[in-house]
PDB file of C-alpha atoms in Angstrom:
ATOM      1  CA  UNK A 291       0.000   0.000   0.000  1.00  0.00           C
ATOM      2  CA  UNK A 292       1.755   3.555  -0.723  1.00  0.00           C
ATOM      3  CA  UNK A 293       1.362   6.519   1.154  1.00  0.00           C
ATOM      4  CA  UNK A 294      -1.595   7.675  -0.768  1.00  0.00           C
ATOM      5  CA  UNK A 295      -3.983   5.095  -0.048  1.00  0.00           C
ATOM      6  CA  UNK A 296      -2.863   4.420   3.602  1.00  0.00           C
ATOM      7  CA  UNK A 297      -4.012   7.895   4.103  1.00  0.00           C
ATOM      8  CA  UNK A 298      -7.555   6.876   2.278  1.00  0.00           C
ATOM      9  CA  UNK A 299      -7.769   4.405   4.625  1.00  0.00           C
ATOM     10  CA  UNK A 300      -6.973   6.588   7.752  1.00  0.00           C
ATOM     11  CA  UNK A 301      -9.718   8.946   6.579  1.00  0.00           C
ATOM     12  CA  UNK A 302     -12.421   6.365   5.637  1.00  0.00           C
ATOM     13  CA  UNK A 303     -11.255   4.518   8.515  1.00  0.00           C
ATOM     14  CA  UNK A 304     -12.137   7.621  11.083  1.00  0.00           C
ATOM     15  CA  UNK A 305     -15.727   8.852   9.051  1.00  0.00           C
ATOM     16  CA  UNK A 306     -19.176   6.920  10.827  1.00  0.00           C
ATOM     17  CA  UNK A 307     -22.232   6.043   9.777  1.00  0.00           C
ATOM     18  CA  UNK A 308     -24.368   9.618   9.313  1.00  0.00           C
ATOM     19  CA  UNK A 309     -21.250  12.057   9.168  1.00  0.00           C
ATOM     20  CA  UNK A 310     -20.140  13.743   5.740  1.00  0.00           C
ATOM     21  CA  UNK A 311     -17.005  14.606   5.643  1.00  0.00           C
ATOM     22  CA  UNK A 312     -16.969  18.871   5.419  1.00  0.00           C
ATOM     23  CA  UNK A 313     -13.622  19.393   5.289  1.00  0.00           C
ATOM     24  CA  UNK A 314      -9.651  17.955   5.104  1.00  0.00           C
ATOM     25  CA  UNK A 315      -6.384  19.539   5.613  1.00  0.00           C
ATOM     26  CA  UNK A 316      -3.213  18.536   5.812  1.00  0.00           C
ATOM     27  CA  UNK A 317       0.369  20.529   7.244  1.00  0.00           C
ATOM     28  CA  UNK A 318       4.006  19.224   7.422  1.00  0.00           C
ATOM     29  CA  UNK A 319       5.631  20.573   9.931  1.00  0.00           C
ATOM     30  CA  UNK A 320       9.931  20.258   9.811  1.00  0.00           C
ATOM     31  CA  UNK A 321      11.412  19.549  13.246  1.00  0.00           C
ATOM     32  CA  UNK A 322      14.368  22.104  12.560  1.00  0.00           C
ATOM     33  CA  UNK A 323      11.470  24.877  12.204  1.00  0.00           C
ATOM     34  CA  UNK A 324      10.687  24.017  15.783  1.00  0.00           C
ATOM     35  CA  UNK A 325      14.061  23.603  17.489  1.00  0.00           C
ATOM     36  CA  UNK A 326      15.262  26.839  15.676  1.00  0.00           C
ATOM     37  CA  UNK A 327      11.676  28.967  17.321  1.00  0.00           C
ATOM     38  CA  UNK A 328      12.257  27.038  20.744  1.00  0.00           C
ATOM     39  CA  UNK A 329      15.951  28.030  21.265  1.00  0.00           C
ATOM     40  CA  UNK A 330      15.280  31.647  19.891  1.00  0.00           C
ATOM     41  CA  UNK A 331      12.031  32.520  21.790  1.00  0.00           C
ATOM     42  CA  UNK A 332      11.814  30.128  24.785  1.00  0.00           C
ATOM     43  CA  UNK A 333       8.852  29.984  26.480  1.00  0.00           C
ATOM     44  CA  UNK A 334       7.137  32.689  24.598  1.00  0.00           C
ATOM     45  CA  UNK A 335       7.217  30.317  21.755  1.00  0.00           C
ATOM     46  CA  UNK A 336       5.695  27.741  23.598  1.00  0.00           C
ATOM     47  CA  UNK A 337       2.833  30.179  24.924  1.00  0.00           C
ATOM     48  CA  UNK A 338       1.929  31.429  21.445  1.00  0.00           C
ATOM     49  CA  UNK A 339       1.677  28.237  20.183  1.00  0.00           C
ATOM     50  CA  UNK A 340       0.388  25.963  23.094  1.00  0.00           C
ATOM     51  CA  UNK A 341      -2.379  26.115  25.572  1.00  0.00           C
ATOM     52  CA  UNK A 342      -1.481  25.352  29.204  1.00  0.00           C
ATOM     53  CA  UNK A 343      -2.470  22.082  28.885  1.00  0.00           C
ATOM     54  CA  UNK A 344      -1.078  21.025  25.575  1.00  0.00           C
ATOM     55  CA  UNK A 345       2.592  22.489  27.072  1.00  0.00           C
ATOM     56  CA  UNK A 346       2.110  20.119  29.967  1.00  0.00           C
ATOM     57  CA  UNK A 347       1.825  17.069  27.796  1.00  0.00           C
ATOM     58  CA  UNK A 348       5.144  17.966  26.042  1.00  0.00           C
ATOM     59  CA  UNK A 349       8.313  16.288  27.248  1.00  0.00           C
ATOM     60  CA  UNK A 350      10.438  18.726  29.332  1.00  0.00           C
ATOM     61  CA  UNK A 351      13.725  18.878  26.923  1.00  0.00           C
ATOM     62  CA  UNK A 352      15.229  17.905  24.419  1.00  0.00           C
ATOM     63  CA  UNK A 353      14.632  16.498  20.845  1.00  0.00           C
ATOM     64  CA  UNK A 354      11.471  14.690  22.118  1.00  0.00           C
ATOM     65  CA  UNK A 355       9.872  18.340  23.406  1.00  0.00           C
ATOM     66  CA  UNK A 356      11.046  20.095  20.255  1.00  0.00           C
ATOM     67  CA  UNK A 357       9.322  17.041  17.663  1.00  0.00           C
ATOM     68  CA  UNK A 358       6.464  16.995  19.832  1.00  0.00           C
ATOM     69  CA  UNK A 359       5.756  21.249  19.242  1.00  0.00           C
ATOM     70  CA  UNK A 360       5.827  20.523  15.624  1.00  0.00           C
ATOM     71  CA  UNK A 361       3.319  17.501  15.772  1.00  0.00           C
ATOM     72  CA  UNK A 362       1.167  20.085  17.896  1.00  0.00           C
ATOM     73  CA  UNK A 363       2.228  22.939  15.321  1.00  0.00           C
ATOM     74  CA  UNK A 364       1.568  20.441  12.080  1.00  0.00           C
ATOM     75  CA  UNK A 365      -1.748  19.504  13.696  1.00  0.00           C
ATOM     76  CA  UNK A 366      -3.236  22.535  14.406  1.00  0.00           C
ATOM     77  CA  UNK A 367      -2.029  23.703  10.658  1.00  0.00           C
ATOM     78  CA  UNK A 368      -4.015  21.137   9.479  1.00  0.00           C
ATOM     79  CA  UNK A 369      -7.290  21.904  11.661  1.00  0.00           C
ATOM     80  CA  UNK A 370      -6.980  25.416  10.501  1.00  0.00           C
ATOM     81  CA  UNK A 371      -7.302  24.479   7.059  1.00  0.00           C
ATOM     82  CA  UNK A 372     -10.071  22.131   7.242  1.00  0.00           C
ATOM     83  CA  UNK A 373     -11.894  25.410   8.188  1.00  0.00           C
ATOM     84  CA  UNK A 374     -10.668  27.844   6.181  1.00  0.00           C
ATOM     85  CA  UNK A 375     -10.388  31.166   8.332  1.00  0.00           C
ATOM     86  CA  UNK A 376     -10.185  34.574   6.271  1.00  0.00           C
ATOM     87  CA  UNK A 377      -7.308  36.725   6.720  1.00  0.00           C
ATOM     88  CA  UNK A 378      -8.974  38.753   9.111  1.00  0.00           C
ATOM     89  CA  UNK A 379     -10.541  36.031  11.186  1.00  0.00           C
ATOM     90  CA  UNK A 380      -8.587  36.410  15.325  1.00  0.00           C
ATOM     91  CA  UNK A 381      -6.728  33.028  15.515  1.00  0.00           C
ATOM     92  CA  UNK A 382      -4.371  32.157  18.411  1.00  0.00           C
ATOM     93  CA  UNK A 383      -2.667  29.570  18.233  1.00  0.00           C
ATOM     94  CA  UNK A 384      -3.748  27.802  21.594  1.00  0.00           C
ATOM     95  CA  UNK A 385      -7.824  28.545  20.722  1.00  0.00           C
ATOM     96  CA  UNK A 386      -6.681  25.538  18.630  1.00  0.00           C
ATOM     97  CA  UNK A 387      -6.110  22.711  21.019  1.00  0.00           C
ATOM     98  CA  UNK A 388      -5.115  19.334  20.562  1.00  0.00           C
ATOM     99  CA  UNK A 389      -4.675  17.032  23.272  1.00  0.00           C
ATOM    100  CA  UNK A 390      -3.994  13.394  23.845  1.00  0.00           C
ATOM    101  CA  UNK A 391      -7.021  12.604  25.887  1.00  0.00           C
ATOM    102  CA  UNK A 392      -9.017  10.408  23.674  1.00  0.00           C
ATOM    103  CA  UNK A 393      -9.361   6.584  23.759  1.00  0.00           C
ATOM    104  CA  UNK A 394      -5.981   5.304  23.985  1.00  0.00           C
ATOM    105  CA  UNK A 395      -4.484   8.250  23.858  1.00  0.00           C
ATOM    106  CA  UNK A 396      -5.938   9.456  20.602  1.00  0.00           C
ATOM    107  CA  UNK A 397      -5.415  13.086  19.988  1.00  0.00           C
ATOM    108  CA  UNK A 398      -8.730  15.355  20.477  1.00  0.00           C
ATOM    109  CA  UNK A 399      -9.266  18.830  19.126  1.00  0.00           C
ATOM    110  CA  UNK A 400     -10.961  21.110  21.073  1.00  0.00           C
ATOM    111  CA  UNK A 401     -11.485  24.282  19.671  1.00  0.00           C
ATOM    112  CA  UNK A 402     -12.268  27.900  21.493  1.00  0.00           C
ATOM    113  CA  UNK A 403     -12.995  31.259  20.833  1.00  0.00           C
ATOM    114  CA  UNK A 404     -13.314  32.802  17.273  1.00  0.00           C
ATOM    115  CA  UNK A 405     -12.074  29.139  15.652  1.00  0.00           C
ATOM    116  CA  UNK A 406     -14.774  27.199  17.494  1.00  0.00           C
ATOM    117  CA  UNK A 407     -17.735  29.918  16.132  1.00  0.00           C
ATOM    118  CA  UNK A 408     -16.634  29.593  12.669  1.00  0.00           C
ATOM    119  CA  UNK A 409     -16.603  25.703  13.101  1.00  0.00           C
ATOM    120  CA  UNK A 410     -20.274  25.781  14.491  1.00  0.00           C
ATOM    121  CA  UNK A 411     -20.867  28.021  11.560  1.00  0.00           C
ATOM    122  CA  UNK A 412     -20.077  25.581   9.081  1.00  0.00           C
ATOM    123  CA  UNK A 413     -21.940  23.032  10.755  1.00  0.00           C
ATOM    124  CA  UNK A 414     -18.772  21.099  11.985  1.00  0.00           C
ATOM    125  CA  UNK A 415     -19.518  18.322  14.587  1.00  0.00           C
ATOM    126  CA  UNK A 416     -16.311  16.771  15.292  1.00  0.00           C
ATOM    127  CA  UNK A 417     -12.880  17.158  13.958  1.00  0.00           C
ATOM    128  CA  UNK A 418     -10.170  14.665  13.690  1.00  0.00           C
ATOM    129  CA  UNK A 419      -6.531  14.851  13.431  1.00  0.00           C
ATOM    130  CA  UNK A 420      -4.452  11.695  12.750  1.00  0.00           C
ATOM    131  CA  UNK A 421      -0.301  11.078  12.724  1.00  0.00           C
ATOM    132  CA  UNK A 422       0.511  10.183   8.981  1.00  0.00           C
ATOM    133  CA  UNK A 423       4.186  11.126   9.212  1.00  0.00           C
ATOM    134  CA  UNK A 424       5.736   9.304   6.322  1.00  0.00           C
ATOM    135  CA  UNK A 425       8.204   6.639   8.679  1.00  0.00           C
ATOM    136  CA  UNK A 426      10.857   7.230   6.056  1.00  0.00           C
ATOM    137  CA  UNK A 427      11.522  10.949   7.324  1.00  0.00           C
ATOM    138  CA  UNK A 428      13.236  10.646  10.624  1.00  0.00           C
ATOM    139  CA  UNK A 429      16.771  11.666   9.971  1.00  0.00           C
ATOM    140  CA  UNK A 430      19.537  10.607  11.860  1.00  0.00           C
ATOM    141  CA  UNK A 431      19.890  13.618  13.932  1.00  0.00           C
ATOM    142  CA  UNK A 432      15.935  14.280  14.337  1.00  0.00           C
ATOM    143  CA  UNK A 433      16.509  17.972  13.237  1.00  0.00           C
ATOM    144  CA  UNK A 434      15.698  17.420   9.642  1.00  0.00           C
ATOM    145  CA  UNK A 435      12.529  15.176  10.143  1.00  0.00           C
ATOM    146  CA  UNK A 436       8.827  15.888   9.292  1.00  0.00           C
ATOM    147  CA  UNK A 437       5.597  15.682  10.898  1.00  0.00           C
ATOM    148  CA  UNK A 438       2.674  15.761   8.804  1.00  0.00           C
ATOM    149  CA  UNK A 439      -0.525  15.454  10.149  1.00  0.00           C
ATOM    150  CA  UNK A 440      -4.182  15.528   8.559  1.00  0.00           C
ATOM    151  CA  UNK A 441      -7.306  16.646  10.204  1.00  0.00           C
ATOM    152  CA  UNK A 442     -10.754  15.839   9.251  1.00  0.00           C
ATOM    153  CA  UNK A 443     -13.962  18.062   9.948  1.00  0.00           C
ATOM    154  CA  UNK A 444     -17.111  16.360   9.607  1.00  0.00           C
ATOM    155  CA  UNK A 445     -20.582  17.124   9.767  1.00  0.00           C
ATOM    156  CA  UNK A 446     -24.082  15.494  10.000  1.00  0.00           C
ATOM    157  CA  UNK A 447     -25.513  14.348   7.139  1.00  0.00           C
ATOM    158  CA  UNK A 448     -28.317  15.969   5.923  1.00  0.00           C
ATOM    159  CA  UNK A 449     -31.835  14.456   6.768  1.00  0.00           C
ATOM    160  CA  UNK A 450     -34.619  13.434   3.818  1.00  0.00           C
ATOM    161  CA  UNK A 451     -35.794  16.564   4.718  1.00  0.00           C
ATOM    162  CA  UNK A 452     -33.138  19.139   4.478  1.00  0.00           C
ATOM    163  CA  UNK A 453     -32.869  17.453   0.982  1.00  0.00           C
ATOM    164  CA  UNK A 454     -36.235  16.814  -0.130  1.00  0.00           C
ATOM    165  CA  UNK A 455     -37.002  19.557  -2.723  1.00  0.00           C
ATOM    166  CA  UNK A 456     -40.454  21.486  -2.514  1.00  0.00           C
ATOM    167  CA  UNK A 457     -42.858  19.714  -5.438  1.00  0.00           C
TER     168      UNK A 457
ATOM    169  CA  UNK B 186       4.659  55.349   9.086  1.00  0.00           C
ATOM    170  CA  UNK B 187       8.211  56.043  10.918  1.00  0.00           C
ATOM    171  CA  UNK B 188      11.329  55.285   8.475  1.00  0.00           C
ATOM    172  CA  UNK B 189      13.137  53.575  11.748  1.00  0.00           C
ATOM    173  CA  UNK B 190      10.421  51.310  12.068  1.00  0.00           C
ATOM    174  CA  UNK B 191      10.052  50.076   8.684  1.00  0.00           C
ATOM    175  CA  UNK B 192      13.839  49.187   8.669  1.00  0.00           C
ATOM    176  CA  UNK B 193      13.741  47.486  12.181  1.00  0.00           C
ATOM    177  CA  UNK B 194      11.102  45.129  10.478  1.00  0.00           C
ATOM    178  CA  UNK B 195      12.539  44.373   7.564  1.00  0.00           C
ATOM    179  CA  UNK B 196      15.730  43.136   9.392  1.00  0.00           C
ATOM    180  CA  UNK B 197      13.374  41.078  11.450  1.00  0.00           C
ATOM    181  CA  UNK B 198      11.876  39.603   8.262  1.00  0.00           C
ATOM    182  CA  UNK B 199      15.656  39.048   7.317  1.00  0.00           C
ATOM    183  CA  UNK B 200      16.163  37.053  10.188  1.00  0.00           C
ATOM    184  CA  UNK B 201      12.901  35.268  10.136  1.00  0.00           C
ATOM    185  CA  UNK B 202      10.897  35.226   7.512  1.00  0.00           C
ATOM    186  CA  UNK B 203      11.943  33.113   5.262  1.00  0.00           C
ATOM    187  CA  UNK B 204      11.233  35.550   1.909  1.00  0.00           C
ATOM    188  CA  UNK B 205      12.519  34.612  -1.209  1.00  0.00           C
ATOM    189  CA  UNK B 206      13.377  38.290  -1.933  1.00  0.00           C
ATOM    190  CA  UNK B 207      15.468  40.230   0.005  1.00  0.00           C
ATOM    191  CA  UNK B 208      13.511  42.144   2.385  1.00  0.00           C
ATOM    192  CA  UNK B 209      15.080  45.188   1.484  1.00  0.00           C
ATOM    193  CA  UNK B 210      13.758  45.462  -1.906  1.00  0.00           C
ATOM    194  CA  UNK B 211      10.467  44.481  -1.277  1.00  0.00           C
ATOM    195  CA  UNK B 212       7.490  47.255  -1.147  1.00  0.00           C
ATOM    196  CA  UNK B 213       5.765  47.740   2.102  1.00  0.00           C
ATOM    197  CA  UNK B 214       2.516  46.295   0.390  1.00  0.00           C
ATOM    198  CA  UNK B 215       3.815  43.124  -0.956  1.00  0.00           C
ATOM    199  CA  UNK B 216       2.352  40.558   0.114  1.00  0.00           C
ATOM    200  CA  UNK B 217       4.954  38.368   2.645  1.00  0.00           C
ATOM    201  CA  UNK B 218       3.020  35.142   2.423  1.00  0.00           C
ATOM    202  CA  UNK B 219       3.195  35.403  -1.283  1.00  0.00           C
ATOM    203  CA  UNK B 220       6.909  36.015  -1.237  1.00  0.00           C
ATOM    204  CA  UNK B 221       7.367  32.657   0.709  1.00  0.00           C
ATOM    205  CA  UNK B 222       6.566  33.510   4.549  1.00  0.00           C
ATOM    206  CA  UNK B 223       4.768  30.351   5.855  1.00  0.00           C
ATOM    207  CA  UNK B 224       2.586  30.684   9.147  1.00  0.00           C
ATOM    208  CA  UNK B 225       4.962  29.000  11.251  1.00  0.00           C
ATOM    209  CA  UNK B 226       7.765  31.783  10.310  1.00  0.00           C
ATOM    210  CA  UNK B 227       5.107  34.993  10.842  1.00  0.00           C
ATOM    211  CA  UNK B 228       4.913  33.134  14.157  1.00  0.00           C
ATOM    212  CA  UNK B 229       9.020  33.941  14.385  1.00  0.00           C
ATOM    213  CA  UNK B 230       8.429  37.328  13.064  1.00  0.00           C
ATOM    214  CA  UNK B 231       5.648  38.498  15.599  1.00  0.00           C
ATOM    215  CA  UNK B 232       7.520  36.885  18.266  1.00  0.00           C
ATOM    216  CA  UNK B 233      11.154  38.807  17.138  1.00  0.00           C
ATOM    217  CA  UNK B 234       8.719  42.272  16.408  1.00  0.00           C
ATOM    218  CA  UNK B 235       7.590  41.992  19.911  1.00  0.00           C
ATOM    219  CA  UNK B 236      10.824  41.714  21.356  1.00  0.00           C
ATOM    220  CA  UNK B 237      12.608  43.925  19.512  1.00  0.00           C
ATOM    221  CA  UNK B 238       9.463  47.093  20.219  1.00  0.00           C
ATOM    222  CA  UNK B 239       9.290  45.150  23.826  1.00  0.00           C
ATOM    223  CA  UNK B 240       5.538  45.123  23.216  1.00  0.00           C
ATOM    224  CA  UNK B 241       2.941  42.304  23.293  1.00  0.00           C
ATOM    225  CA  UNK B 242      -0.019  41.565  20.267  1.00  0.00           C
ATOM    226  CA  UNK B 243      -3.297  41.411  21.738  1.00  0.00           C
ATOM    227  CA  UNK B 244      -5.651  38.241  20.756  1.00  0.00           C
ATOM    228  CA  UNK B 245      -7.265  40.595  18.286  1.00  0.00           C
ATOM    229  CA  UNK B 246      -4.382  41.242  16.454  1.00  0.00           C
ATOM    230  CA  UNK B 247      -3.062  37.386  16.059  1.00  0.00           C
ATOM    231  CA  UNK B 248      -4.853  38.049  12.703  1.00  0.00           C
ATOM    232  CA  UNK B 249      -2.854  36.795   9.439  1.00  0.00           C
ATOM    233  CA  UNK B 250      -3.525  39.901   7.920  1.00  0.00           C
ATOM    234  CA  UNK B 251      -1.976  41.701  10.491  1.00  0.00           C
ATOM    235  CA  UNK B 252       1.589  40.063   9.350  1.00  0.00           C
ATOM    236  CA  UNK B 253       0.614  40.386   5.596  1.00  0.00           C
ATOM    237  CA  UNK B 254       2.482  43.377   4.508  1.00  0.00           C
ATOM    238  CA  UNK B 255       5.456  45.483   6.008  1.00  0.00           C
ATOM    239  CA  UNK B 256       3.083  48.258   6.041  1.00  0.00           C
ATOM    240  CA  UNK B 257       0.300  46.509   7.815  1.00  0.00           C
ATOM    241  CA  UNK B 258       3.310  45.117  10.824  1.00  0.00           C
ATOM    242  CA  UNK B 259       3.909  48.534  10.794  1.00  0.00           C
ATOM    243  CA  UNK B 260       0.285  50.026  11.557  1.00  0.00           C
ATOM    244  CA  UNK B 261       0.338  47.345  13.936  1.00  0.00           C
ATOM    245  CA  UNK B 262       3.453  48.235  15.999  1.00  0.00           C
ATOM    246  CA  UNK B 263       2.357  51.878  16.144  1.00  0.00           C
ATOM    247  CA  UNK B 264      -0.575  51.574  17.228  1.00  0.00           C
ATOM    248  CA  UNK B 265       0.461  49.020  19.838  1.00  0.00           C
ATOM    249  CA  UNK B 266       3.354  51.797  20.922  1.00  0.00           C
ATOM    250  CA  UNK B 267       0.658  54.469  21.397  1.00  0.00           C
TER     251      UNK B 267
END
């Protein structure tokens, strides 16, 4: 199976009976990008990416900390774009939270603030986000491997009613 | 629209950006995320802008069109220095 149609399978894998799928996006997010923010900005980086709790699930130091702020980074990306905010739509960072508190460990999104109207707006009822790093791109020295992660926004599907037509 | 702040940020977008062009010869209404700025490097750039003006962007500014265009940073340093 190649890349391509593992990722079908993720998707279809994730979609149940009665949800449409509204939206898909998809980020990759270089480890090096990360490290190089981190060492520069510190903690401020970490703040204006991460909610409180999402820092507190990230390893304390090292290359682990550093790949898992990407993976949060890469995910969020890919939330964002399943949505499709305008340029002038308010979007910080931590309003888009992801969070390893879903059966066995699977990450959840949570969104808050301006991100989570616009999601209600489009009618978005639960958003995914799913790992599908290619396991080919860890270099040797972890600074040069990439996360990419996909997220999936679905919705209900519509009833016999909403798409009945009037005779 | 202060001459000393315009050059502070394009050295910042030097340093951080990631433009194709040199930030030196680009207008102050190009558009940066045309010219190769991804969101993770604006992310760099507010975080160097705020540093280097030793102010903070508000929620309501964490807009991408706020880092869109030299001229727009620049709008939104002032008015955060006022």
């Amino acid at each position: 199976m190649d890349d391509g149609e593992e990722l079908g399978m993720t998707i279809a894998a994730q979609v149940r009976p009665g949800e449409r799928l509204l939206g898909i996006g998809i980020d990759t997010a270089t480890v090096a990008d990360s490290l190089q923010a981190a060492a520069r900005f510190g903690d401020a980086y970490v703040r204006r990416v991460c909610s409180p709790a999402e820092a507190a699930t990230l390893a304390h130091e090292g290359l682990a900390r550093v790949t898992g702020l990407s993976r949060l980074w890469a995910a969020k990306e890919a939330v964002t774009k399943t949505l499709a905010p305008s340029s002038d739509d308010v979007w910080p960072w931590p309003a888009v939270e992801i969070l390893p508190d879903g059966p066995g460990g699977a990450q959840t999104v949570r969104l808050h603030g301006h991100p989570a109207r616009l999601a209600e707006q489009a009618g978005v009822r639960r958003l995914l986000v799913a790992d599908v790093s290619d396991r080919n791109s860890a270099s040797p020295s972890g600074r040069d491997t990439t996360v990419t992660m996909v997220a999936l926004a679905l919705g209900s599907c519509p009833t016999d009613d909403e798409t009945s037509t009037p005779s | 629209m202060s001459t000393d702040t315009i050059a502070r940020i394009r050295q910042i977008l030097a340093e951080h950006a990631g433009l194709e062009a040199d930030p030196q010869a680009i207008s102050v209404d190009d558009d940066l995320f045309d010219g190769g700025m991804t969101s993770h490097a604006s992310v760099n750039v507010m975080l160097a802008i705020e540093d280097e003006f030793d102010i903070e962007f508000p929620d309501e500014l964490l807009q991408r069109s706020t880092f869109t265009t030299i001229g727009r940073i620049d709008d939104a340093v002032t008015s955060l220095q006022e």
